[in-house]
CSV table of C-alpha atoms in Angstrom, one decimal:
chain,number,residue,atom,x,y,z
A,1,MET,CA,84.8,-16.2,-59.9
A,2,ALA,CA,85.8,-18.8,-57.3
A,3,PHE,CA,88.1,-16.3,-55.6
A,4,ALA,CA,85.3,-13.7,-55.5
A,5,LEU,CA,83.1,-16.2,-53.7
A,6,ALA,CA,85.8,-17.0,-51.2
A,7,THR,CA,86.1,-13.4,-50.1
A,8,ARG,CA,82.4,-13.1,-49.1
A,9,SER,CA,82.0,-12.5,-45.4
A,10,SER,CA,79.6,-15.5,-45.0
A,11,TRP,CA,82.4,-17.8,-46.2
A,12,ASN,CA,84.7,-17.4,-43.2
A,13,SER,CA,85.4,-21.2,-42.9
A,14,PRO,CA,88.9,-22.2,-44.2
A,15,ALA,CA,87.4,-25.3,-45.7
A,16,LEU,CA,84.8,-23.3,-47.6
A,17,ARG,CA,87.4,-20.9,-48.9
A,18,LEU,CA,89.6,-23.8,-50.1
A,19,LEU,CA,86.6,-25.3,-52.0
A,20,ALA,CA,85.7,-22.0,-53.5
A,21,GLN,CA,89.3,-21.4,-54.7
A,22,ARG,CA,89.2,-24.8,-56.4
A,23,GLY,CA,85.9,-24.1,-58.1
A,24,ILE,CA,84.1,-26.8,-56.2
A,25,ALA,CA,81.9,-24.6,-54.0
A,26,THR,CA,78.4,-23.6,-55.1
A,27,THR,CA,77.1,-20.1,-55.2
A,28,ALA,CA,74.5,-20.8,-52.5
A,29,VAL,CA,75.0,-18.7,-49.4
A,30,PRO,CA,75.1,-20.8,-46.2
A,31,ARG,CA,72.4,-20.0,-43.7
A,32,MET,CA,73.7,-18.1,-40.7
A,33,ALA,CA,73.3,-19.9,-37.3
A,34,SER,CA,71.3,-17.0,-35.9
A,35,GLU,CA,68.6,-17.3,-38.5
A,36,LYS,CA,65.6,-19.4,-37.4
A,37,PRO,CA,62.8,-20.7,-39.6
A,38,ALA,CA,59.6,-18.7,-39.8
A,39,ASN,CA,57.2,-19.6,-36.9
A,40,PRO,CA,54.1,-17.3,-37.3
A,41,LYS,CA,51.7,-16.7,-34.4
A,42,SER,CA,48.6,-14.6,-34.4
A,43,PHE,CA,47.8,-12.3,-31.4
A,44,LYS,CA,44.3,-10.8,-31.1
A,45,ILE,CA,44.4,-7.8,-28.8
A,46,TYR,CA,41.6,-5.8,-27.3
A,47,ARG,CA,41.7,-2.2,-28.5
A,48,TRP,CA,39.8,0.8,-27.2
A,49,ASN,CA,40.6,4.5,-27.5
A,50,PRO,CA,38.7,6.9,-25.2
A,51,ASP,CA,39.8,9.8,-27.4
A,52,ALA,CA,37.6,8.4,-30.2
A,53,PRO,CA,34.2,8.0,-28.4
A,54,THR,CA,32.4,7.0,-31.6
A,55,GLU,CA,34.6,3.9,-32.1
A,56,LYS,CA,33.5,0.8,-30.3
A,57,PRO,CA,36.0,-1.5,-28.6
A,58,ARG,CA,37.5,-4.0,-31.1
A,59,MET,CA,39.9,-6.9,-31.4
A,60,GLN,CA,42.9,-6.2,-33.6
A,61,GLU,CA,45.0,-9.0,-35.0
A,62,TYR,CA,48.8,-8.9,-35.2
A,63,LYS,CA,51.0,-11.6,-36.7
A,64,LEU,CA,54.5,-12.2,-35.3
A,65,ASP,CA,57.4,-14.6,-36.1
A,66,LEU,CA,58.1,-16.4,-32.8
A,67,GLY,CA,61.7,-16.9,-33.9
A,68,GLN,CA,62.2,-13.1,-33.8
A,69,THR,CA,60.6,-12.5,-30.3
A,70,GLY,CA,61.1,-13.6,-26.8
A,71,PRO,CA,59.2,-16.5,-25.2
A,72,MET,CA,56.8,-14.5,-23.0
A,73,VAL,CA,53.6,-12.7,-24.0
A,74,LEU,CA,55.1,-9.5,-22.7
A,75,ASP,CA,57.9,-9.9,-25.2
A,76,ALA,CA,55.4,-10.2,-28.0
A,77,LEU,CA,53.5,-7.1,-26.8
A,78,ILE,CA,56.7,-5.1,-26.6
A,79,LYS,CA,57.7,-6.2,-30.2
A,80,ILE,CA,54.2,-5.2,-31.5
A,81,LYS,CA,54.5,-1.8,-29.8
A,82,ASN,CA,58.0,-1.1,-31.0
A,83,GLU,CA,57.9,-2.5,-34.5
A,84,VAL,CA,54.3,-2.9,-35.7
A,85,ASP,CA,51.8,-0.5,-33.9
A,86,SER,CA,53.2,2.2,-31.6
A,87,THR,CA,49.7,3.1,-30.5
A,88,LEU,CA,49.2,-0.1,-28.5
A,89,THR,CA,49.0,0.8,-24.8
A,90,PHE,CA,49.8,-1.5,-21.9
A,91,ARG,CA,51.6,-1.4,-18.5
A,92,ARG,CA,54.9,-3.1,-17.7
A,93,SER,CA,57.6,-2.6,-15.1
A,94,CYS,CA,59.7,-5.3,-13.5
A,95,ARG,CA,59.4,-8.2,-16.1
A,96,GLU,CA,59.9,-10.7,-13.2
A,97,GLY,CA,56.3,-11.3,-12.0
A,98,ILE,CA,56.7,-9.2,-8.8
A,99,CYS,CA,55.0,-5.9,-9.4
A,100,GLY,CA,51.8,-7.0,-11.2
A,101,SER,CA,51.6,-4.1,-13.5
A,102,CYS,CA,51.4,-6.3,-16.6
A,103,ALA,CA,48.3,-8.1,-15.3
A,104,MET,CA,45.8,-8.9,-18.1
A,105,ASN,CA,43.5,-11.6,-19.3
A,106,ILE,CA,45.4,-13.9,-21.6
A,107,ASP,CA,43.5,-16.8,-23.3
A,108,GLY,CA,40.8,-16.6,-20.7
A,109,LYS,CA,43.0,-16.5,-17.6
A,110,ASN,CA,43.9,-13.5,-15.5
A,111,THR,CA,47.6,-13.6,-15.3
A,112,LEU,CA,50.8,-11.6,-15.7
A,113,ALA,CA,52.1,-11.2,-19.3
A,114,CYS,CA,55.8,-11.2,-18.1
A,115,ILE,CA,55.5,-14.8,-16.7
A,116,THR,CA,53.1,-16.3,-19.3
A,117,HIS,CA,54.8,-18.3,-22.1
A,118,ILE,CA,53.5,-17.9,-25.6
A,119,PRO,CA,51.7,-21.2,-26.3
A,120,LYS,CA,53.5,-23.1,-29.0
A,121,ASP,CA,51.7,-26.4,-28.7
A,122,GLN,CA,48.9,-25.2,-31.1
A,123,PRO,CA,50.6,-23.0,-33.7
A,124,THR,CA,47.3,-22.2,-35.5
A,125,LYS,CA,45.5,-21.0,-32.3
A,126,ASP,CA,45.4,-17.3,-31.8
A,127,VAL,CA,46.5,-15.8,-28.5
A,128,LEU,CA,43.6,-13.7,-27.1
A,129,ILE,CA,44.6,-10.7,-24.9
A,130,TYR,CA,42.1,-8.6,-23.0
A,131,PRO,CA,42.3,-6.1,-20.1
A,132,LEU,CA,41.4,-7.4,-16.6
A,133,PRO,CA,37.6,-8.1,-16.8
A,134,HIS,CA,36.7,-6.8,-13.4
A,135,MET,CA,38.2,-3.3,-13.9
A,136,PHE,CA,37.4,-0.2,-15.9
A,137,VAL,CA,39.6,0.3,-18.9
A,138,VAL,CA,41.6,3.5,-19.3
A,139,LYS,CA,42.9,2.6,-22.8
A,140,ASP,CA,43.6,-0.7,-24.7
A,141,LEU,CA,45.0,-3.1,-22.0
A,142,VAL,CA,45.4,-0.5,-19.2
A,143,PRO,CA,43.0,-0.9,-16.3
A,144,ASP,CA,41.9,1.9,-14.0
A,145,MET,CA,43.7,1.1,-10.7
A,146,ASN,CA,42.2,3.9,-8.5
A,147,TYR,CA,39.5,1.6,-7.0
A,148,PHE,CA,42.1,-1.1,-6.3
A,149,TYR,CA,44.4,1.4,-4.5
A,150,LYS,CA,41.5,2.6,-2.4
A,151,GLN,CA,40.6,-0.9,-1.3
A,152,TYR,CA,44.3,-1.7,-0.7
A,153,ALA,CA,44.7,1.3,1.6
A,154,SER,CA,41.5,0.5,3.5
A,155,ILE,CA,42.8,-2.9,4.7
A,156,LYS,CA,46.3,-1.6,5.6
A,157,PRO,CA,48.4,-4.6,4.5
A,158,TRP,CA,51.6,-3.4,6.2
A,159,LEU,CA,53.2,-3.6,9.6
A,160,GLN,CA,51.7,-1.3,12.2
A,161,ARG,CA,52.9,-0.3,15.6
A,162,LYS,CA,50.7,-0.5,18.6
A,163,ASP,CA,52.4,2.5,20.4
A,164,ALA,CA,53.5,5.8,18.8
A,165,PRO,CA,57.2,6.2,18.1
A,166,GLU,CA,59.2,8.5,20.3
A,167,PRO,CA,59.9,11.8,18.6
A,168,ASN,CA,63.4,12.6,17.4
A,169,LYS,CA,64.6,9.0,17.9
A,170,GLU,CA,65.7,6.6,15.2
A,171,LEU,CA,63.6,3.4,14.8
A,172,LEU,CA,65.7,0.3,14.8
């Protein structure tokens, strides 16, 4: 029996093998270093599907173990979409806070999900996630960006030449 315990893959330490061969080791399996204790967090996410016009917008709750997800709100959203509810819709792109595609209202603040840490100071408090409040919603957390792009083009926030470039000549 002790030899069978020593051949288990989780008993890879020479000291544990020696104890198992002498019959001193217990049958308890040591906890792997990668395992973390359960750390549940609840996320309440705004849901609305334009394909179902009879349904009203609602808040849907998802519970995640923070030990199994990354530290940012975007990591939690991706985990929910990949493992819990594949119908959840949101935008993401660079994951570095540059592009702004993951902009949403998180706990009452308009911010980027990719640079917002999941609050761990109050473990019982839910994380509330809404689409941006000043924009129309396409679906779930996706805002309609058409009006924004029209305004952006109207102010022309890029470098502009005063004179026209010469034809067939490279601009340096």
